[in-house]
Amino acid sequence: MKPIPIAASALLFAAIGSAQAIPIVTSVGGSSPAAIQSTVDEFRASLGALNPNVAGSFGSGRREINWDGVPNARSAPNNLPADFFNVNSPRGAVFSTPGSGFQVSANAVNPTSTAVEFGNLDASYPSLFGAFSPQRLFTALGSNITDVRFFIPGSTVAATVRGFGAVFTDVDLPNVSSLQFFSAGDKLLGTFFVPPTVGFDEGLSFVGVRFDTESISRVRITAGNQVLSGPEIGDVIALDDFIYAEPVPEPATVALLLAGLGVIGVAARRT
């Protein structure tokens, strides 16, 4: 299946309605990857087949980011460009943070002998964090907040998705780490907390939310209450896999494209 050109996909998604988005939440916490695997797979299946990392929108299915294909030059101790997963590896996700940037942890074998699982930021972290899909992890720097905005992969055309989920590691406190979902126009759709794995260092938690329409333009990830920069004094958390529905044109973009094609005018004359 080839990705759909933007103009054609506008017609395909013109039927996006104004019905209220209803969240369907999938969440789990456990001591190991095996403990959360079936729940993560359930969320994956609810979004559809995994699409390749190419430009354009497939219209349906899902995209994933597991960080493990990020090259050493873009991994610790180096920073990850915020648009890496829209430009270098087109998956339609662009990050921002109130902090100073982003980092992906080093592999066990790397040219700078950098410690794994953000041991370069603090030596205690490899004993706290575990990987769901070995072996790289992700974090914002200088903040516990990461915002994810969606675009038609490989373009600057704003997009929406109908679901998003993420894996968190070493969640100790309830009602602290969360995913917040926003529609086009930055209207809050809901806040969903990540289940803790109390008593398990290297524990893993997952929360995924999907809606009845493709309405999510931004997701805010709050990971714990401490920045990754030193010994744990609060709830310090790293992130692993991001799993989300295929980005499609946001409603405003669809309306503009349809207007350009004359479709909206035709519809108006018929009413």
mmCIF file of C-alpha atoms in Angstrom, residues 147-245:
data_model
loop_
_atom_site.group_PDB
_atom_site.id
_atom_site.type_symbol
_atom_site.label_atom_id
_atom_site.label_comp_id
_atom_site.label_asym_id
_atom_site.label_seq_id
_atom_site.Cartn_x
_atom_site.Cartn_y
_atom_site.Cartn_z
ATOM 1 C CA ASP A 147 5.033 17.867 23.454
ATOM 2 C CA VAL A 148 4.416 15.800 20.323
ATOM 3 C CA ARG A 149 2.817 17.492 17.311
ATOM 4 C CA PHE A 150 1.772 15.585 14.210
ATOM 5 C CA PHE A 151 2.382 16.272 10.544
ATOM 6 C CA ILE A 152 1.881 14.414 7.300
ATOM 7 C CA PRO A 153 5.154 12.420 7.452
ATOM 8 C CA GLY A 154 7.984 14.185 5.685
ATOM 9 C CA SER A 155 6.064 17.476 5.315
ATOM 10 C CA THR A 156 5.085 20.623 7.210
ATOM 11 C CA VAL A 157 1.363 19.951 6.703
ATOM 12 C CA ALA A 158 -0.367 19.798 10.091
ATOM 13 C CA ALA A 159 -2.022 16.467 10.848
ATOM 14 C CA THR A 160 -4.098 14.698 13.469
ATOM 15 C CA VAL A 161 -4.141 11.141 14.794
ATOM 16 C CA ARG A 162 -6.897 9.148 16.475
ATOM 17 C CA GLY A 163 -4.736 7.493 19.117
ATOM 18 C CA PHE A 164 -1.401 7.677 20.903
ATOM 19 C CA GLY A 165 0.363 5.586 23.540
ATOM 20 C CA ALA A 166 3.755 5.553 25.260
ATOM 21 C CA VAL A 167 5.849 3.281 27.455
ATOM 22 C CA PHE A 168 7.264 4.793 30.678
ATOM 23 C CA THR A 169 9.938 3.240 32.881
ATOM 24 C CA ASP A 170 10.267 3.448 36.696
ATOM 25 C CA VAL A 171 6.959 5.142 37.473
ATOM 26 C CA ASP A 172 6.804 5.310 41.281
ATOM 27 C CA LEU A 173 4.017 7.803 42.012
ATOM 28 C CA PRO A 174 0.330 7.691 41.014
ATOM 29 C CA ASN A 175 -1.355 10.661 39.348
ATOM 30 C CA VAL A 176 1.925 12.363 38.406
ATOM 31 C CA SER A 177 3.008 11.089 34.972
ATOM 32 C CA SER A 178 0.398 11.578 32.283
ATOM 33 C CA LEU A 179 -0.621 11.980 28.667
ATOM 34 C CA GLN A 180 -2.693 15.045 27.795
ATOM 35 C CA PHE A 181 -4.478 15.147 24.451
ATOM 36 C CA PHE A 182 -5.368 18.271 22.483
ATOM 37 C CA SER A 183 -7.436 18.699 19.342
ATOM 38 C CA ALA A 184 -6.786 21.201 16.575
ATOM 39 C CA GLY A 185 -7.111 24.644 18.158
ATOM 40 C CA ASP A 186 -5.450 23.283 21.313
ATOM 41 C CA LYS A 187 -8.686 22.219 22.996
ATOM 42 C CA LEU A 188 -7.967 19.783 25.834
ATOM 43 C CA LEU A 189 -9.555 16.383 25.177
ATOM 44 C CA GLY A 190 -8.444 14.782 28.424
ATOM 45 C CA THR A 191 -5.661 13.915 30.849
ATOM 46 C CA PHE A 192 -4.771 10.265 31.454
ATOM 47 C CA PHE A 193 -2.427 9.155 34.225
ATOM 48 C CA VAL A 194 0.220 6.469 33.952
ATOM 49 C CA PRO A 195 -0.080 3.480 36.338
ATOM 50 C CA PRO A 196 2.850 3.164 38.756
ATOM 51 C CA THR A 197 5.012 0.073 39.238
ATOM 52 C CA VAL A 198 5.723 0.513 42.939
ATOM 53 C CA GLY A 199 8.490 -1.725 44.269
ATOM 54 C CA PHE A 200 9.966 -2.465 40.840
ATOM 55 C CA ASP A 201 13.076 -0.648 39.706
ATOM 56 C CA GLU A 202 13.254 -1.019 35.924
ATOM 57 C CA GLY A 203 9.479 -1.502 35.906
ATOM 58 C CA LEU A 204 7.460 -0.550 32.828
ATOM 59 C CA SER A 205 4.123 1.214 32.435
ATOM 60 C CA PHE A 206 2.008 1.844 29.359
ATOM 61 C CA VAL A 207 -0.937 4.095 28.659
ATOM 62 C CA GLY A 208 -2.590 4.454 25.280
ATOM 63 C CA VAL A 209 -5.719 6.395 24.354
ATOM 64 C CA ARG A 210 -7.689 6.383 21.141
ATOM 65 C CA PHE A 211 -10.760 8.329 20.100
ATOM 66 C CA ASP A 212 -13.732 7.777 17.800
ATOM 67 C CA THR A 213 -12.410 10.398 15.350
ATOM 68 C CA GLU A 214 -8.953 11.490 14.155
ATOM 69 C CA SER A 215 -8.856 14.546 16.366
ATOM 70 C CA ILE A 216 -5.522 14.651 18.225
ATOM 71 C CA SER A 217 -3.146 17.341 17.009
ATOM 72 C CA ARG A 218 -0.871 17.434 20.067
ATOM 73 C CA VAL A 219 0.035 15.166 22.964
ATOM 74 C CA ARG A 220 1.755 16.489 26.085
ATOM 75 C CA ILE A 221 3.800 13.872 27.944
ATOM 76 C CA THR A 222 4.578 14.574 31.592
ATOM 77 C CA ALA A 223 7.255 12.127 32.751
ATOM 78 C CA GLY A 224 7.562 12.158 36.532
ATOM 79 C CA ASN A 225 8.302 15.225 38.622
ATOM 80 C CA GLN A 226 12.081 15.401 38.302
ATOM 81 C CA VAL A 227 14.356 16.350 35.416
ATOM 82 C CA LEU A 228 16.903 13.704 34.419
ATOM 83 C CA SER A 229 20.057 15.307 35.764
ATOM 84 C CA GLY A 230 20.978 13.756 39.114
ATOM 85 C CA PRO A 231 20.116 11.250 41.846
ATOM 86 C CA GLU A 232 16.435 10.428 42.246
ATOM 87 C CA ILE A 233 14.773 12.655 44.831
ATOM 88 C CA GLY A 234 11.268 12.569 43.353
ATOM 89 C CA ASP A 235 9.965 10.427 40.515
ATOM 90 C CA VAL A 236 12.509 10.345 37.709
ATOM 91 C CA ILE A 237 11.255 8.634 34.553
ATOM 92 C CA ALA A 238 12.470 7.797 31.045
ATOM 93 C CA LEU A 239 10.374 6.892 28.007
ATOM 94 C CA ASP A 240 10.424 4.069 25.515
ATOM 95 C CA ASP A 241 8.124 3.221 22.589
ATOM 96 C CA PHE A 242 5.678 5.757 21.127
ATOM 97 C CA ILE A 243 2.776 4.120 19.263
ATOM 98 C CA TYR A 244 0.250 6.257 17.363
ATOM 99 C CA ALA A 245 -2.283 6.189 14.579
#
